[in-house]
Amino acid sequence: MASASPEEYAGFGRDPEAAALLQGSSGSGRLPAARSHRGRPAGSSTRCCWGRGQDWPSVRSWNAAFLALCGLGAAVVGISLLGATTSSRVSRGTSEGLAGVTRSWAAASSVKLVQTARDVGDRLAEMPDLDLVPDFNFDGPVIDIDSSTVDQELLGFGGAFTEASAVTFQQLSRTLQEQILEQYFGASGLRYTMGRVHINSCDFSVASYSFDEQYGDSNLVSFDDQLMHDKKALIPLLKRAKLKVEETAKAMGESGLSLLVRADSQAIGKAGALGVIDYGGGHISLQTASGGYITADDTGLLVIKQSELGDGSNRFQMTTNSDGTVSLRASSGKYVTALEDGTLRAQAQRIRDWEKFRRTDAGSALNKLALRSAHGGYVTERPQMQGLRLLATPWSPPAWMKTNGQMVGSGTPCLREEYRATWAQYVVRWISAYAAQGLRMWALSVQNEPTNNPGWEACTLSPAEEADFLAYHLGPAVKAKHPDIAIFVYDDSKHLLPQYVNIALQHPTAAQYVQGAAFHWYTGDLFDRVSNVHQAFPQVMLLASEATYERRMWLPDQSSAYSDWRFGEGYAHDIIGDLNAGAVGWLDWNLLLDKTGGPNHVGNVCDAAVVADCEAQKLDFHPQYYYIGHFSKYIPPGSKRVGTSAKLFSTEYPTSTRPGPYGTCTGRAGLETTAFRRPDGWIAAVVLNCANVHIAFKLRHSASAVNANIPAHAIQTYLLPP
């Protein structure tokens, strides 16, 4: 492309073609796997179907012959799958962390595959590396990845820290407690970075409670700022989880690799002011606000390392172009390219539009500059992983603030008019008290399930009532004391999501306080409701904040929490649908329950991804755990969703799963998929098969494709190198 003037920057095209990203040699890095691997049932089938009328040996031989003729260097970025065969299993290992995985997986001509499958015993199991070949004709389903289409940025995955989870956790040995923390928040586990916390009690509490039981205490004189009730179990669990997330972030930043550098900031700011160490002759090093130096790692990705200046990897040659822009050439000899999603990578052999940056002096110091990419974003440092993001949600105000005089259930209206401002100040006081415990909230819901009046803690609010309460009481009170906290409206099942969001954003005063909307899954898929809100209000963060299987969804003969493969499939089905509709994250309900599905002080028991037998001191990891891991473990915060589409061969696939009121993946429609470009440039794609049969399909990205196969009742994650 021809050079563009500064005025033309806004009209720059998309990323350089994918083929330019595939420079380097093949490697043999291995995926981390879960510690649990269940054996295969006797007589389970391991035969894999490929294309229609094809078998595995013929396809494999064709691929090998084709690669020999074409050469591996002809392949461009794509996603592929490999059929599950018992003879191709590899040993399971522990995780090296995101940064370690990136360094060891430097292969440019292979794709990594992780699989969980019901009938072959795989649980987050690493499969053999896959080769990419030029696109080919295929008589069957086709999944396409379109990395030129970029949508929402992911915030993360997590679960709810309920008192039930904390009390159950407290009854376990120290060894089992550490296992839970590692399996959820550790580098070898699911790498959760989000959580939800109830303000006052909820149904998954031992009993109803609040932090001010003094009737008529409008000034909150008796508010318990020490949070003595939550200090018994909930706060200790939160603190240990927070520490584990921080340890994981540090582990993933081994060798000083703790920050990424990206060109996606709309303003220079402190993080965009780069210090310049000039060696003469155009050779420089760039120091960020954290004190580290911008460095090109082994794959060319620009990161920030706390390294010595003597390390040549942090030196660049700055070239001034004829149009006044500058370009950076790394020690590898390749120029730094700015991709449209903000990723910076030393990969280009020559200077084109994407290798040009507009230089601006930053501050009064002569040795400070800012660099703006062709896509309009300033170069700035970004954490690879955030800390623990906590969403606070109230179920009920203290009984004396409510028209029904009790925390359970709700009158209409819920709040007594004279205590609306008091309730807003109560919430702020709770946030401040938690912050004093070292637990800062990231976000706040106005109310849990404002449309629901159940037999546990509740406070119903109509769309107009919620908007008014936010506008005149909660919004001003929160922003006065905690201006950085994001406020989410709704936090209820998807059926009325558009109405609540519309009314809040049309409210002349409430709209300024709305940063997001949260939703649950109990009224069914309704992905169109989420998508409609995302399309109408793209600036609003949409968060799937609760999902679980209530006892009414269990098999009739089950009275205790049990392992049901359908539940894992239902979770994945919902996650894929929500993410493709625009969700920025997904939160499970209780992180941990006992084998009864509680404790729950009103008997509203549910299943959980991890269930503990406290008497026997044993943990049971249910299918939900492994299915969630295919997303949370390999799609980190900061990843951006890319386009996917599926051309299915059959109109209906055989299945034994009946449709349910929520959380049901029948498999009749065939394969489901979503894909994200990670902050390190890798693409992670997830494919789900809930049908009773293996499905052979082609997975295609740009001009490359792979003959792929997924077992019945299985989920797979693919990782493509940048």
XYZ file of C-alpha atoms in Angstrom:
722
model
C 0.000 0.000 0.000
C 1.056 3.561 -0.579
C 2.092 5.758 2.311
C -0.672 7.796 3.917
C -0.569 11.271 5.295
C -1.401 11.944 8.971
C -4.835 13.161 7.892
C -5.493 9.792 6.257
C -4.681 7.685 9.331
C -8.338 7.245 10.225
C -8.975 5.479 6.946
C -6.197 2.902 7.170
C -7.060 -0.624 6.098
C -7.127 -3.763 8.154
C -4.230 -5.784 9.518
C -1.484 -7.008 7.194
C -2.364 -10.283 5.587
C -2.189 -13.295 7.859
C 0.617 -14.895 5.878
C 3.024 -12.233 7.138
C 2.442 -13.488 10.682
C 3.685 -16.990 9.997
C 7.437 -16.555 10.005
C 9.547 -18.978 12.033
C 10.051 -22.686 12.427
C 7.887 -25.451 13.775
C 8.077 -26.265 17.491
C 6.847 -28.955 19.792
C 5.445 -27.051 22.769
C 2.776 -28.787 24.832
C -0.416 -27.561 26.383
C -0.900 -27.665 30.128
C -3.571 -30.105 31.209
C -5.865 -30.509 34.166
C -4.606 -32.675 36.970
C -7.661 -34.907 36.816
C -7.967 -37.454 34.013
C -10.696 -40.016 34.253
C -10.340 -43.401 32.631
C -12.334 -44.387 29.558
C -15.366 -46.616 30.050
C -14.958 -50.175 28.848
C -15.942 -50.663 25.240
C -15.844 -46.951 24.359
C -15.321 -46.245 20.695
C -12.197 -44.525 19.445
C -13.022 -44.520 15.729
C -12.934 -41.058 14.144
C -14.924 -40.066 11.114
C -13.402 -37.496 8.738
C -14.841 -36.123 5.545
C -17.894 -37.730 4.063
C -16.763 -40.981 2.483
C -13.216 -40.546 3.847
C -11.336 -42.360 6.591
C -8.516 -41.131 8.802
C -5.541 -42.876 7.133
C -6.400 -41.585 3.664
C -6.837 -38.010 4.852
C -3.672 -38.105 6.944
C -1.689 -39.507 4.016
C -3.135 -36.849 1.726
C -2.197 -34.109 4.155
C 1.357 -35.395 4.466
C 1.764 -35.668 0.707
C 0.317 -32.236 0.141
C 2.579 -30.655 2.738
C 5.589 -32.339 1.205
C 4.702 -30.799 -2.153
C 3.748 -27.354 -0.955
C 6.100 -26.873 1.995
C 5.118 -25.759 5.466
C 6.035 -22.168 4.737
C 3.048 -21.782 2.426
C 0.559 -22.118 5.255
C -1.087 -19.065 6.824
C -2.840 -18.660 10.148
C -5.775 -21.055 10.692
C -7.495 -23.209 13.247
C -7.595 -26.977 13.123
C -8.771 -30.027 14.999
C -7.486 -33.563 15.160
C -9.641 -36.638 15.652
C -9.457 -38.365 19.023
C -7.582 -41.695 18.885
C -6.443 -43.638 21.900
C -2.982 -44.228 20.442
C -2.215 -40.525 20.137
C -2.561 -39.468 23.773
C 0.304 -37.535 25.314
C 1.324 -37.292 28.923
C -0.490 -34.769 31.070
C 1.576 -32.026 32.654
C 1.114 -28.955 34.768
C 0.678 -25.441 33.435
C 3.587 -23.131 32.762
C 1.282 -20.121 32.806
C 0.211 -17.919 29.925
C 3.600 -16.335 29.339
C 5.412 -19.673 29.547
C 2.983 -21.220 27.101
C 3.563 -18.392 24.670
C 7.313 -18.807 24.797
C 7.282 -22.587 24.382
C 4.660 -22.555 21.656
C 6.675 -20.562 19.150
C 5.801 -22.898 16.276
C 4.330 -21.010 13.339
C 3.062 -23.971 11.309
C 1.078 -25.914 13.892
C -2.055 -25.464 15.960
C -2.551 -26.627 19.554
C -5.629 -28.609 20.525
C -7.177 -29.271 23.952
C -10.101 -31.676 24.327
C -12.704 -32.767 26.853
C -14.842 -35.702 25.699
C -17.378 -37.804 27.559
C -16.747 -41.182 25.983
C -12.942 -41.232 25.695
C -12.062 -39.929 29.140
C -10.355 -36.683 28.098
C -10.535 -33.818 30.595
C -8.819 -30.639 29.352
C -6.414 -33.040 27.669
C -3.639 -31.976 25.332
C -3.830 -33.533 21.889
C -1.097 -33.779 19.238
C -0.045 -30.657 17.346
C -1.923 -30.091 14.097
C -0.637 -29.088 10.666
C -2.210 -26.436 8.443
C -2.660 -26.940 4.705
C -3.970 -24.751 1.883
C -7.762 -24.699 1.679
C -9.380 -27.722 0.031
C -12.794 -28.891 -1.131
C -14.829 -30.566 1.597
C -18.251 -32.207 1.527
C -19.454 -31.447 5.039
C -19.753 -28.761 7.733
C -17.352 -25.815 7.554
C -16.414 -23.427 10.371
C -14.804 -20.159 9.308
C -12.726 -17.837 11.492
C -12.718 -14.187 10.376
C -9.990 -12.387 12.330
C -10.600 -9.164 10.388
C -13.896 -8.735 12.256
C -13.227 -7.622 15.835
C -15.843 -7.059 18.542
C -15.908 -6.800 22.352
C -12.929 -7.146 24.668
C -13.133 -9.904 27.252
C -12.910 -9.063 30.958
C -12.689 -12.624 32.241
C -14.421 -15.588 33.860
C -15.177 -16.488 37.442
C -17.744 -17.555 40.015
C -19.637 -16.388 43.071
C -18.126 -16.151 46.546
C -21.213 -17.010 48.575
C -21.295 -17.704 52.277
C -22.239 -21.274 51.389
C -19.030 -21.633 49.375
C -16.976 -20.060 52.157
C -18.448 -22.209 54.939
C -17.898 -25.371 52.890
C -14.356 -24.287 52.090
C -13.691 -23.694 55.776
C -14.593 -27.310 56.634
C -11.928 -28.753 54.332
C -8.324 -29.569 55.138
C -5.657 -27.035 54.298
C -4.468 -29.299 51.472
C -7.914 -29.424 49.852
C -8.342 -25.679 50.327
C -5.109 -25.043 48.460
C -6.207 -27.436 45.736
C -9.457 -25.532 45.233
C -7.672 -22.192 45.069
C -5.167 -23.533 42.555
C -7.767 -25.326 40.442
C -9.894 -22.199 40.169
C -7.443 -19.286 40.303
C -3.998 -20.814 39.764
C -1.826 -21.005 36.665
C -2.450 -24.757 36.381
C -6.186 -24.344 36.947
C -8.970 -22.358 35.311
C -7.251 -18.994 35.838
C -10.381 -17.240 37.097
C -9.993 -13.473 37.415
C -13.535 -12.463 38.397
C -15.921 -13.056 41.262
C -19.317 -12.022 42.606
C -20.050 -11.137 46.229
C -23.433 -10.697 47.907
C -24.119 -7.560 49.972
C -25.933 -8.810 53.110
C -27.218 -12.380 52.974
C -28.584 -14.320 50.018
C -30.289 -17.695 49.778
C -26.864 -19.382 49.829
C -26.160 -18.045 53.307
C -26.512 -19.930 56.561
C -29.225 -17.483 57.661
C -30.501 -13.998 56.819
C -28.282 -11.182 58.103
C -27.346 -7.559 57.541
C -24.736 -5.204 58.970
C -27.192 -2.848 60.654
C -30.078 -4.423 62.514
C -31.019 -1.268 64.421
C -34.554 -0.321 63.423
C -34.848 3.223 62.054
C -31.075 3.838 61.955
C -31.281 6.307 59.073
C -27.786 7.659 59.807
C -26.311 4.140 59.990
C -24.837 4.751 63.417
C -24.963 1.033 64.175
C -23.492 -0.132 60.866
C -20.844 -2.804 61.455
C -17.815 -1.400 59.637
C -15.785 -4.369 60.864
C -18.014 -6.760 58.894
C -17.863 -9.270 61.725
C -20.279 -11.706 60.117
C -18.398 -11.939 56.813
C -15.071 -12.171 58.650
C -16.052 -15.612 59.907
C -15.712 -17.336 56.520
C -16.402 -15.184 53.455
C -13.693 -12.543 53.789
C -10.910 -15.068 54.549
C -11.835 -16.987 51.364
C -11.887 -13.787 49.313
C -8.491 -12.736 50.602
C -6.907 -16.085 49.774
C -8.451 -16.095 46.301
C -7.219 -12.553 45.681
C -3.727 -13.570 46.728
C -3.839 -16.617 44.457
C -4.863 -14.467 41.472
C -1.961 -12.120 42.198
C 0.442 -15.061 42.523
C -0.813 -16.405 39.206
C -0.273 -13.073 37.505
C 3.262 -13.027 38.878
C 3.884 -16.629 37.800
C 2.651 -15.838 34.328
C 5.083 -12.941 34.278
C 8.174 -15.009 35.031
C 11.500 -13.568 33.800
C 10.099 -10.077 34.186
C 7.388 -10.539 31.537
C 4.562 -8.939 33.471
C 3.310 -6.301 31.065
C 2.352 -6.100 27.435
C 2.753 -3.027 25.295
C -0.122 -2.204 22.966
C -1.169 0.575 20.606
C -4.796 0.918 21.700
C -4.975 3.949 24.004
C -7.015 6.949 22.875
C -4.907 9.352 24.946
C -1.227 9.588 25.818
C -1.555 9.699 29.584
C 1.192 8.681 31.981
C 1.414 5.141 30.564
C 1.892 6.488 27.024
C 4.832 8.757 27.800
C 7.885 6.733 26.829
C 11.371 7.521 28.046
C 14.063 7.496 25.342
C 17.617 6.239 25.867
C 19.532 7.409 22.791
C 22.652 5.461 21.803
C 23.252 7.502 18.681
C 22.822 6.581 15.044
C 19.071 6.149 15.537
C 19.516 3.312 18.047
C 17.301 3.734 21.106
C 15.645 1.950 24.016
C 12.149 2.889 25.171
C 11.323 2.885 28.888
C 7.708 2.743 30.106
C 6.086 4.316 33.142
C 6.592 1.092 35.123
C 10.361 1.385 34.666
C 10.655 -1.569 32.298
C 11.920 -1.544 28.733
C 9.948 -2.356 25.590
C 11.321 -5.629 24.289
C 10.568 -7.956 21.373
C 10.262 -11.509 22.705
C 11.166 -14.690 20.836
C 7.964 -14.555 18.779
C 8.335 -10.858 18.000
C 5.595 -9.778 20.413
C 6.376 -6.473 22.099
C 6.351 -6.832 25.866
C 7.845 -4.973 28.805
C 10.722 -6.501 30.748
C 12.579 -5.274 33.786
C 15.842 -6.093 32.017
C 19.247 -4.486 31.773
C 20.032 -2.066 28.958
C 22.857 -4.317 27.868
C 20.307 -6.803 26.574
C 20.119 -6.121 22.840
C 16.500 -7.303 22.688
C 15.346 -3.973 24.103
C 17.130 -1.866 21.496
C 15.438 -0.568 18.377
C 16.570 1.447 15.395
C 14.227 4.375 14.842
C 13.916 5.406 11.209
C 12.298 8.657 10.073
C 10.160 8.168 6.972
C 9.650 10.669 4.167
C 6.158 11.551 5.392
C 7.417 12.487 8.877
C 6.392 9.250 10.567
C 8.857 6.942 12.294
C 9.359 3.182 12.221
C 11.004 0.858 14.743
C 13.318 -1.973 13.711
C 13.952 -4.639 16.366
C 17.237 -6.435 16.971
C 15.837 -9.325 14.897
C 15.944 -7.040 11.876
C 12.146 -6.933 11.549
C 10.012 -3.817 11.750
C 7.340 -3.376 14.414
C 3.819 -3.781 13.025
C 0.720 -2.353 14.730
C -2.252 -4.661 14.224
C -5.751 -3.237 14.226
C -6.570 -4.707 17.653
C -3.575 -2.916 19.202
C -1.111 -5.821 19.198
C 2.493 -4.810 18.429
C 4.835 -7.344 16.878
C 8.253 -7.174 15.199
C 7.394 -9.168 12.086
C 7.685 -7.072 8.907
C 10.542 -7.230 6.417
C 9.740 -3.779 5.024
C 7.941 -0.582 6.000
C 4.306 -0.266 5.033
C 1.433 1.718 6.535
C 1.141 -0.493 9.609
C 4.841 -0.062 10.425
C 4.535 3.730 10.681
C 3.991 5.724 13.877
C 3.360 9.418 14.414
C 5.850 10.746 16.966
C 4.730 13.315 19.527
C 6.710 14.916 22.347
C 5.247 13.853 25.680
C 5.732 16.375 28.437
C 8.394 19.006 28.834
C 11.280 16.556 29.142
C 13.335 16.228 25.979
C 13.728 12.482 26.441
C 9.996 11.695 26.460
C 7.903 10.812 23.427
C 4.573 9.245 22.488
C 3.937 7.040 19.471
C 0.586 6.859 17.676
C -0.034 3.927 15.344
C -1.603 4.047 11.899
C -4.817 2.776 13.491
C -4.978 5.794 15.801
C -3.960 4.215 19.122
C -1.099 5.411 21.304
C 1.558 2.935 22.368
C 1.096 2.233 26.068
C 1.733 -0.504 28.624
C -0.993 -2.917 29.678
C -1.022 -5.582 32.391
C -1.133 -9.129 31.011
C -3.568 -10.060 33.752
C -5.753 -7.962 35.999
C -6.207 -8.653 39.685
C -9.390 -10.203 41.041
C -12.354 -8.236 39.682
C -15.220 -8.370 42.184
C -18.849 -7.586 41.391
C -20.883 -6.656 44.491
C -24.618 -7.407 44.398
C -27.313 -6.735 47.011
C -30.127 -9.259 47.479
C -32.052 -7.354 50.146
C -31.759 -4.254 52.329
C -32.128 -4.715 56.094
C -35.667 -5.679 57.053
C -36.431 -2.287 58.629
C -35.854 -0.477 55.325
C -38.464 -2.593 53.476
C -42.214 -2.276 53.189
C -42.754 -5.951 54.077
C -40.611 -5.676 57.219
C -38.426 -8.708 56.451
C -35.423 -9.560 54.297
C -37.106 -12.571 52.700
C -39.405 -11.664 49.832
C -40.440 -8.188 48.728
C -43.360 -5.830 49.018
C -44.448 -3.457 46.252
C -42.694 -1.111 46.334
C -39.785 -2.816 48.055
C -38.119 0.132 49.770
C -39.813 2.456 52.177
C -39.549 5.908 50.670
C -37.878 7.449 53.728
C -35.030 4.908 53.557
C -34.113 5.020 49.860
C -31.240 7.442 50.432
C -30.223 5.454 53.535
C -30.038 2.243 51.538
C -27.790 3.916 48.962
C -25.472 5.120 51.736
C -25.557 1.631 53.270
C -24.247 0.139 50.023
C -21.472 2.747 49.882
C -20.592 2.022 53.518
C -20.361 -1.704 52.719
C -18.043 -1.026 49.760
C -15.827 1.149 51.949
C -15.730 -1.466 54.714
C -14.661 -4.171 52.255
C -12.016 -1.854 50.821
C -10.660 -1.417 54.342
C -10.222 -5.197 54.403
C -8.081 -4.973 51.272
C -10.941 -6.118 49.033
C -11.808 -3.396 46.547
C -14.889 -3.846 44.426
C -14.585 -3.503 40.669
C -18.294 -3.137 39.986
C -21.721 -2.953 41.621
C -25.144 -4.220 40.571
C -28.117 -2.067 41.542
C -30.115 -5.129 42.647
C -30.093 -8.887 42.205
C -33.071 -10.103 40.153
C -35.297 -7.038 40.480
C -38.146 -8.887 38.693
C -38.127 -11.877 41.048
C -40.035 -12.179 44.332
C -38.965 -15.627 45.619
C -38.902 -17.265 49.041
C -35.497 -15.791 49.917
C -33.840 -12.367 50.130
C -35.286 -10.060 47.489
C -36.202 -6.492 46.577
C -38.284 -6.037 43.434
C -37.845 -2.929 41.312
C -39.619 -2.041 38.086
C -37.450 -0.640 35.278
C -38.544 2.871 36.183
C -37.984 2.302 39.920
C -34.482 0.960 39.324
C -33.623 3.896 37.049
C -34.940 6.425 39.574
C -33.111 4.813 42.492
C -29.885 4.805 40.487
C -30.364 8.384 39.307
C -31.287 10.096 42.545
C -29.724 7.945 45.268
C -27.317 5.115 44.444
C -25.468 6.679 41.497
C -24.548 9.973 43.210
C -23.677 8.229 46.489
C -21.351 5.649 44.874
C -19.608 8.073 42.533
C -19.004 10.543 45.373
C -17.053 7.972 47.393
C -15.942 5.372 44.847
C -15.846 7.026 41.403
C -13.927 4.141 39.794
C -16.598 1.522 40.494
C -18.621 0.488 37.440
C -22.377 0.281 37.978
C -24.435 -2.481 36.315
C -28.199 -2.390 35.932
C -30.648 -5.305 35.818
C -28.730 -8.463 36.964
C -31.678 -10.705 36.198
C -32.766 -13.264 33.591
C -32.418 -12.272 29.929
C -36.115 -11.938 29.087
C -36.428 -8.297 30.230
C -32.821 -7.186 29.686
C -33.634 -4.787 26.789
C -36.444 -3.065 28.711
C -34.363 -2.368 31.814
C -31.367 -1.163 29.810
C -33.479 1.030 27.523
C -35.259 2.760 30.363
C -32.057 3.313 32.351
C -30.234 4.790 29.359
C -33.193 6.949 28.360
C -33.425 8.341 31.893
C -32.040 11.905 31.829
C -30.115 11.411 35.075
C -29.571 7.663 35.476
C -27.853 7.191 32.101
C -24.634 8.856 33.255
C -24.159 6.196 35.948
C -24.672 3.120 33.750
C -21.493 1.357 32.663
C -22.963 -2.100 32.181
C -25.862 -4.520 32.421
C -25.713 -7.976 34.027
C -27.946 -10.926 33.221
C -28.749 -14.538 34.231
C -29.772 -17.618 32.232
C -32.928 -18.886 33.958
C -35.402 -17.898 31.221
C -33.542 -19.767 28.489
C -31.017 -18.908 25.789
C -32.517 -15.636 24.520
C -29.155 -14.709 23.016
C -30.965 -12.301 20.694
C -31.927 -10.148 23.705
C -28.247 -9.774 24.619
C -27.217 -9.171 21.016
C -29.894 -6.532 20.495
C -28.655 -4.563 23.499
C -25.043 -4.933 22.354
C -25.877 -3.632 18.899
C -27.952 -0.733 20.216
C -25.575 0.251 23.026
C -22.063 -1.015 22.188
C -20.571 1.136 24.958
C -22.453 -0.857 27.642
C -20.579 -3.811 29.165
C -22.776 -6.908 29.115
C -21.929 -9.452 31.793
C -23.366 -12.950 32.238
C -23.368 -12.904 36.035
C -25.144 -16.085 37.164
C -25.800 -19.632 35.984
C -26.394 -22.865 37.861
C -28.588 -25.965 37.835
C -31.345 -25.876 40.434
C -32.643 -29.127 41.877
C -35.608 -29.032 39.472
C -33.109 -29.624 36.639
C -31.596 -32.727 38.278
C -32.585 -36.265 37.345
C -35.649 -37.384 39.361
C -33.758 -40.051 41.304
C -31.033 -37.657 42.476
C -31.346 -36.055 45.905
C -27.738 -34.862 46.234
C -25.473 -32.909 43.909
C -24.105 -35.281 41.291
C -22.022 -35.314 38.104
C -24.176 -34.834 34.985
C -22.460 -34.447 31.598
C -25.406 -32.441 30.268
C -24.601 -29.708 32.751
C -21.133 -29.148 31.321
C -22.558 -29.002 27.808
C -25.240 -26.554 28.928
C -22.644 -24.241 30.431
C -20.548 -24.234 27.250
C -23.636 -23.682 25.098
C -24.561 -20.650 27.178
C -21.020 -19.259 27.279
C -20.668 -19.480 23.493
C -24.065 -17.896 22.911
C -23.456 -15.085 25.396
C -19.964 -14.292 24.095
C -21.130 -14.268 20.491
C -23.938 -11.931 21.536
C -21.474 -9.430 23.027
C -20.872 -10.466 26.663
C -17.573 -9.307 28.174
C -17.445 -12.069 30.778
C -19.208 -15.051 32.295
C -19.692 -15.877 35.984
C -20.740 -19.192 37.450
C -22.885 -19.200 40.597
C -21.467 -20.889 43.746
C -17.766 -21.724 43.442
C -18.163 -24.598 45.895
C -21.029 -26.430 47.597
C -21.380 -29.452 49.845
C -22.783 -32.727 48.567
C -26.367 -31.693 49.418
C -26.103 -28.726 47.044
C -25.973 -26.262 49.938
C -25.891 -24.968 52.566
C -28.944 -22.887 51.672
C -31.115 -21.490 54.426
C -34.348 -21.794 52.402
C -33.670 -25.174 50.785
C -33.053 -23.778 47.292
C -30.169 -26.187 46.631
C -28.197 -26.269 43.369
C -25.302 -28.002 41.676
C -21.798 -26.522 41.411
C -18.699 -27.073 39.309
C -16.897 -28.338 42.431
C -18.689 -30.237 45.202
C -17.103 -31.207 48.507
C -17.817 -34.170 50.730
C -16.725 -32.506 53.954
C -17.076 -35.666 56.040
C -14.946 -37.789 53.710
C -12.681 -34.829 52.839
C -13.046 -35.345 49.084
C -13.634 -33.070 46.105
C -15.716 -33.908 43.056
C -15.041 -31.877 39.916
C -18.208 -31.888 37.831
C -18.291 -31.575 34.011
C -19.032 -27.851 34.296
C -15.515 -27.338 35.627
C -13.833 -28.807 32.550
C -16.175 -27.139 30.088
C -15.625 -23.702 31.633
C -11.879 -24.341 31.496
C -11.935 -24.504 27.710
C -12.727 -20.792 27.808
C -11.237 -19.361 30.998
C -7.907 -21.183 30.794
C -7.088 -20.182 27.220
C -8.929 -16.897 26.603
C -7.396 -14.387 29.044
C -8.667 -10.913 29.909
C -7.945 -8.417 27.155
C -8.742 -10.894 24.378
C -11.003 -9.589 21.615
C -13.713 -11.581 19.909
C -13.283 -12.241 16.203
C -15.876 -13.352 13.691
C -16.962 -16.976 13.288
C -19.524 -18.618 11.041
C -20.642 -22.202 10.508
C -21.974 -23.826 7.366
C -23.599 -27.016 8.589
C -24.052 -30.123 6.452
C -27.035 -31.654 8.233
C -30.209 -29.909 9.320
C -30.474 -32.036 12.455
C -28.015 -34.289 14.291
C -29.026 -37.289 16.446
C -29.267 -36.490 20.137
C -30.649 -37.882 23.385
C -30.887 -34.553 25.233
C -34.319 -32.993 25.395
C -34.816 -29.230 25.350
C -35.038 -27.732 28.833
C -36.092 -24.414 30.351
C -32.481 -23.225 30.461
C -28.893 -24.436 30.127
C -29.652 -27.130 27.562
C -27.499 -28.093 24.598
C -29.429 -30.651 22.564
C -26.835 -30.873 19.784
C -29.472 -31.039 17.085
C -28.093 -27.928 15.385
C -24.586 -29.374 15.142
C -21.398 -27.521 16.067
C -21.228 -24.301 18.082
C -18.170 -22.051 18.127
C -16.606 -18.782 19.241
C -13.110 -17.347 18.774
C -10.915 -14.633 20.309
C -7.600 -12.985 19.503
C -5.586 -12.990 22.739
C -3.381 -10.090 23.898
C -0.287 -12.073 22.904
C -1.564 -12.373 19.335
C -2.611 -16.040 19.489
C -6.142 -16.919 18.407
C -8.186 -19.187 20.680
C -11.246 -20.890 19.220
C -13.702 -23.196 20.979
C -15.881 -25.792 19.215
C -18.715 -27.630 20.997
C -20.473 -30.833 19.917
C -23.463 -31.946 22.007
C -24.725 -34.504 19.486
C -24.546 -38.289 19.837
C -22.163 -38.674 16.880
C -18.653 -37.709 15.852
C -18.773 -34.796 13.446
C -16.188 -34.389 10.710
C -15.784 -30.820 9.503
C -13.399 -28.344 7.968
C -12.033 -25.535 10.110
C -10.843 -22.673 7.938
C -9.034 -19.402 8.486
C -8.135 -17.215 5.535
C -6.591 -19.461 2.861
C -5.740 -22.345 5.208
C -7.831 -25.196 6.542
C -7.651 -28.476 8.426
C -9.698 -31.625 8.083
C -11.148 -31.825 11.564
C -13.102 -34.204 13.744
C -14.754 -33.821 17.123
C -16.083 -36.767 19.177
C -19.659 -37.008 20.347
C -20.422 -34.970 23.471
C -17.097 -33.138 23.432
C -15.594 -29.671 23.504
C -12.294 -28.586 21.976
C -10.105 -25.478 22.165
C -7.656 -24.603 19.399
C -4.771 -22.176 19.668
C -3.235 -20.613 16.556
C 0.143 -18.915 16.690
C 0.324 -15.277 15.560
